[in-house]
Tab-separated table of C-alpha atoms in Angstrom:
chain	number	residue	atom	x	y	z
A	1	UNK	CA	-84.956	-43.337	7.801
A	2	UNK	CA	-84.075	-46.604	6.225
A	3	UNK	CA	-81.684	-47.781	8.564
A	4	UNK	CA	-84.135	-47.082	11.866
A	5	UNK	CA	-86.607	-48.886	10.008
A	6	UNK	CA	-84.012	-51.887	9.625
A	7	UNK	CA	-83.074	-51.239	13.437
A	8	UNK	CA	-86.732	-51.536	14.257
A	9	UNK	CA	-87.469	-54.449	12.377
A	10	UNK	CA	-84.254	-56.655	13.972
A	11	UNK	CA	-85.020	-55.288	17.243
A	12	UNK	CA	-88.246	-56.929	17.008
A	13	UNK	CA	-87.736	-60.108	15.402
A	14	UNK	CA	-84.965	-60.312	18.387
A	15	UNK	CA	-87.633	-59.543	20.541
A	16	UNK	CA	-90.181	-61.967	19.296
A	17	UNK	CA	-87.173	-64.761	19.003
A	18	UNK	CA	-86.058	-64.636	22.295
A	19	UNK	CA	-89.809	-64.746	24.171
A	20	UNK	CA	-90.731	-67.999	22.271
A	21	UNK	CA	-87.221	-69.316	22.989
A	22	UNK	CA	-87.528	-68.006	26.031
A	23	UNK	CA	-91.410	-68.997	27.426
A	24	UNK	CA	-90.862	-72.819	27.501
A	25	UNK	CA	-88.213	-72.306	30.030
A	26	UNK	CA	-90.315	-69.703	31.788
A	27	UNK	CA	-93.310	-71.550	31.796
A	28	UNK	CA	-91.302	-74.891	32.782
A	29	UNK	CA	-89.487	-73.980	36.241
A	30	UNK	CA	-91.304	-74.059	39.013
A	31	UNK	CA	-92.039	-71.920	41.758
A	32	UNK	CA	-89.504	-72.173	45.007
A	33	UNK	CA	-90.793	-73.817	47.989
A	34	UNK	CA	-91.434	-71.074	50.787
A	35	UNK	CA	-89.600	-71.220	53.994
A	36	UNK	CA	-90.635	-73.574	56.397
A	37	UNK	CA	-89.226	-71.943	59.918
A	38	UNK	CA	-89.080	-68.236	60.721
A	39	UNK	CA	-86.188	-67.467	60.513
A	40	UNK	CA	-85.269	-69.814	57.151
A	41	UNK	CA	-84.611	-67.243	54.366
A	42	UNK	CA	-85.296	-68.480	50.898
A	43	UNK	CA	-81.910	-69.453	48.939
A	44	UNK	CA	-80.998	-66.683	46.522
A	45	UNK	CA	-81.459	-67.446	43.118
A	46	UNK	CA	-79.281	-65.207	41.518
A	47	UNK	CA	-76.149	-67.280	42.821
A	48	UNK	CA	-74.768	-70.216	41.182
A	49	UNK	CA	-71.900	-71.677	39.710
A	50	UNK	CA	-71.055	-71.699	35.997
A	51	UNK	CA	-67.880	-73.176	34.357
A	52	UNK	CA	-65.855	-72.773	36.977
A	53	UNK	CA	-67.019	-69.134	37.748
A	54	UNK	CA	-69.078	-68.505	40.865
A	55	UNK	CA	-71.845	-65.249	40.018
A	56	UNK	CA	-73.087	-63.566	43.056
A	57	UNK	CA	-76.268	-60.904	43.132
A	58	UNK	CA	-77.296	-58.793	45.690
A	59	UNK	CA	-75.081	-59.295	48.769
A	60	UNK	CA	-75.870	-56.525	50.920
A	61	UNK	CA	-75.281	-55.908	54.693
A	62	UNK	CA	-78.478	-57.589	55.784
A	63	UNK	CA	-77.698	-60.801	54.253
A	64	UNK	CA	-76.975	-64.030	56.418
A	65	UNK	CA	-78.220	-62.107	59.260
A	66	UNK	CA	-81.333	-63.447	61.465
A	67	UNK	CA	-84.282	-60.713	61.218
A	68	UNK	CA	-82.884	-59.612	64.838
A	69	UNK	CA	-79.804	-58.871	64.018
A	70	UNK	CA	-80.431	-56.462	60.591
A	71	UNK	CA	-79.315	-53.235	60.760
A	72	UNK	CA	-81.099	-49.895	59.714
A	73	UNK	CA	-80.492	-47.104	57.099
A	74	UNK	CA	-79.837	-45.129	59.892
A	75	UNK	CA	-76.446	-47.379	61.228
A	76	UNK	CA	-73.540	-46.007	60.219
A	77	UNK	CA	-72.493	-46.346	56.786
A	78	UNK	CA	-68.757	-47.998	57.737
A	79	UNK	CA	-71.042	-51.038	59.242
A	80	UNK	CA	-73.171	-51.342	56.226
A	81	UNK	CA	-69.477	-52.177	54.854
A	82	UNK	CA	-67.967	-54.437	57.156
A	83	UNK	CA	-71.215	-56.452	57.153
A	84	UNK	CA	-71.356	-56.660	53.285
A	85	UNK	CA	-67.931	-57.560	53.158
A	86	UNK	CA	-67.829	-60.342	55.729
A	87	UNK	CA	-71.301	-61.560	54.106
A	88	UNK	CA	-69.492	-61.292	50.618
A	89	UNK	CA	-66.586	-63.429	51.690
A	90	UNK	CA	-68.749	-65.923	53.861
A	91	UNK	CA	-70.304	-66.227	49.960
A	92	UNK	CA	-67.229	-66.498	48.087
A	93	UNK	CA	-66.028	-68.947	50.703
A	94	UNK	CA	-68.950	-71.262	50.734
A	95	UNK	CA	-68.563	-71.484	46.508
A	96	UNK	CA	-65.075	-72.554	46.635
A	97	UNK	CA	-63.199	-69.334	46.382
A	98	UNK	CA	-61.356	-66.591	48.156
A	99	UNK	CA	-61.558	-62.761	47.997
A	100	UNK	CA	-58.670	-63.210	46.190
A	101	UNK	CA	-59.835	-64.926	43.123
A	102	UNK	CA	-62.986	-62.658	42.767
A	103	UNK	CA	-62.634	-61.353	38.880
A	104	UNK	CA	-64.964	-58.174	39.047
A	105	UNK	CA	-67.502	-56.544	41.251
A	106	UNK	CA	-70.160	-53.719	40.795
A	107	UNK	CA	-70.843	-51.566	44.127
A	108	UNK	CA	-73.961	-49.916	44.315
A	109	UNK	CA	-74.404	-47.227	47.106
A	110	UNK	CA	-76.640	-45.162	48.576
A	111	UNK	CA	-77.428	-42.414	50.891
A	112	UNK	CA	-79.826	-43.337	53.637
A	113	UNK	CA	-83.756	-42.868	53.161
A	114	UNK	CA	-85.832	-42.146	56.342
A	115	UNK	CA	-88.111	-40.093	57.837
A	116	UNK	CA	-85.822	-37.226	59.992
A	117	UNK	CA	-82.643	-38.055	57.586
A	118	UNK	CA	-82.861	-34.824	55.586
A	119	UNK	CA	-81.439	-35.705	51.688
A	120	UNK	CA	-78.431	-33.198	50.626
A	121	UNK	CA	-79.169	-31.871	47.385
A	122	UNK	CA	-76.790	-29.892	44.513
A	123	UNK	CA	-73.116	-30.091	45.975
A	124	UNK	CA	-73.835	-31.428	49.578
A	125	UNK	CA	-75.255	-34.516	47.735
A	126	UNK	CA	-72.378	-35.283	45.437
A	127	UNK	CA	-70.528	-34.691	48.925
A	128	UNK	CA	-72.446	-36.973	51.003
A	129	UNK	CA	-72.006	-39.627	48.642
A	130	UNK	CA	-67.764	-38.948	48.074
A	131	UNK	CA	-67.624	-39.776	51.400
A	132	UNK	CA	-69.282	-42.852	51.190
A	133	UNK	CA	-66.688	-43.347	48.050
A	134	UNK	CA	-63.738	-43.015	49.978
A	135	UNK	CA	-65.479	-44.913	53.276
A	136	UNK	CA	-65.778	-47.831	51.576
A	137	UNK	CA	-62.345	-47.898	49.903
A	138	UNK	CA	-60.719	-47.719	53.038
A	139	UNK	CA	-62.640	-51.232	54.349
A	140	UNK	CA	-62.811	-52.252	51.063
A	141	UNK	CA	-58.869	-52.635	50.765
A	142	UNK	CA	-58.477	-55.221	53.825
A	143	UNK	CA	-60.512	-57.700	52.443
A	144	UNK	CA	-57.880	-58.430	49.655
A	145	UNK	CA	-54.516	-59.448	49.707
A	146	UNK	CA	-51.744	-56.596	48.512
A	147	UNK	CA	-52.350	-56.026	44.518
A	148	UNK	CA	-55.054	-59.062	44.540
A	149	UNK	CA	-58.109	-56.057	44.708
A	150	UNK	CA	-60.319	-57.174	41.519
A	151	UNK	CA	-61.679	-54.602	39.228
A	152	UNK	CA	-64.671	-52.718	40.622
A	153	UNK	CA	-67.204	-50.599	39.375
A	154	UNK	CA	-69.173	-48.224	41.866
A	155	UNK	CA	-72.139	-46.378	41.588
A	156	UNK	CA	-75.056	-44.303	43.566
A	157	UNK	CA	-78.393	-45.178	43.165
A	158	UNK	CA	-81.359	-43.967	45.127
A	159	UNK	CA	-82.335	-47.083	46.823
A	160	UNK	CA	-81.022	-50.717	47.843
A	161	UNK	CA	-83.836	-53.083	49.053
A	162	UNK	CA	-83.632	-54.818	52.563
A	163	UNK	CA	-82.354	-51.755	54.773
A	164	UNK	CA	-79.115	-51.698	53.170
A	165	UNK	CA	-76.396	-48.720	52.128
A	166	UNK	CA	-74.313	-51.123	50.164
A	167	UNK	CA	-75.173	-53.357	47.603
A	168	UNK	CA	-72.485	-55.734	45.721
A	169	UNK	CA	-72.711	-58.106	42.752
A	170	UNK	CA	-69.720	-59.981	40.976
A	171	UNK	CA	-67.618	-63.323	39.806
A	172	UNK	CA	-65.082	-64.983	41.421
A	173	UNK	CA	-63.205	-67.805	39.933
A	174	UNK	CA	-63.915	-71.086	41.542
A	175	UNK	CA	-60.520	-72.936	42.608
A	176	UNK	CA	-61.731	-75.617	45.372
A	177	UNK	CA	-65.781	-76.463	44.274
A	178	UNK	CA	-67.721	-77.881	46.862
A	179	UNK	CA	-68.709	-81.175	47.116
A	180	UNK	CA	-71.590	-82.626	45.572
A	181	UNK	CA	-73.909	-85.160	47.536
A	182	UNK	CA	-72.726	-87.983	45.382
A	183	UNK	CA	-76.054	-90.790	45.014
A	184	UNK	CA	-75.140	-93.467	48.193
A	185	UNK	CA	-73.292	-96.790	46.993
A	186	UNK	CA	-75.012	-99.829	47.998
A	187	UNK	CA	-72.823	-102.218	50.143
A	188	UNK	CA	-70.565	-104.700	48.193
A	189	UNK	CA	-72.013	-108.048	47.640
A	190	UNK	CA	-75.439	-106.679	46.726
């Protein structure tokens, strides 16, 4: 009883630490600007660069595809793969990185949700979604060099947002950063 009671006690002077630690950045950042154009997609916040590592979030098979050109639930699931993976590298890419140098990843799948889809359930389930296992790992494996594959962890979940099957998140190790807008030099002699 004693040692919940400790548990209880830490766990909320954690909790109470790390929401007024916490607030003044919360309150501070501001809201992002909303796209301007149609087809302009907000810039994903999850993404960014840190030390030399490059963290992704939610690259799924929609993503750096115009509105026109998303797929549905009900595409195949082997194009939900090739799309995620091309987006995923496009990503990588853009950070200053290769497939290559990407340290770990988490897959999330899922089987597709829509009306006149009927859900397995029991064995046919656990079926439906080993095939989606052992789909992916044979697109997976030609995005990566022989033995350069990073470690992976892969999982089912019920549902991904934004019409897609696939749903990755990971770090790759920066080895060429962008460049930075550097502030423009005024002309010698002034």
């Amino acid at each position: 009883m004693q040692t919940n009671s400790r548990r209880t006690f830490f766990g909320k002077l954690a909790a109470m630490t790390a929401a007024m630690v916490g607030a003044p950045k919360l309150l501070s950042q501001q809201p992002a600007a909303a796209p301007s154009g149609p087809e302009e997609r907000p810039r994903r916040m999850g993404n960014h660069i840190h030390n030399g590592i490059y963290y992704f979030s939610g690259t799924g098979s929609n993503d750096g595809y115009s509105k026109e050109d998303h797929i549905l639930v009900t595409d195949p699931f082997e194009k939900h793969v090739t799309r995620t993976m091309d987006a995923l590298k496009r990503s990588v890419e853009r950070a200053g990185s290769t497939m290559d140098n990407i340290l770990h990843l988490q897959v999330f799948l899922c089987l597709p949700l829509a009306d006149g889809i009927p859900m397995p359930t029991g064995k046919a389930r656990f079926d439906a979604h080993k095939a989606q296992y052992d789909a992916l790992n044979k697109i997976y494996g030609t995005y990566f060099s022989p033995g350069k594959a990073p470690s992976r962890a892969c999982m089912a979940l019920e549902w991904i947002p934004g019409d897609s099957l696939i749903e990755i998140v990971g770090s790759a190790l920066v080895v060429n950063p962008p460049a930075t807008s550097a502030p423009a030099k005024p002309p010698a002699g002034i």
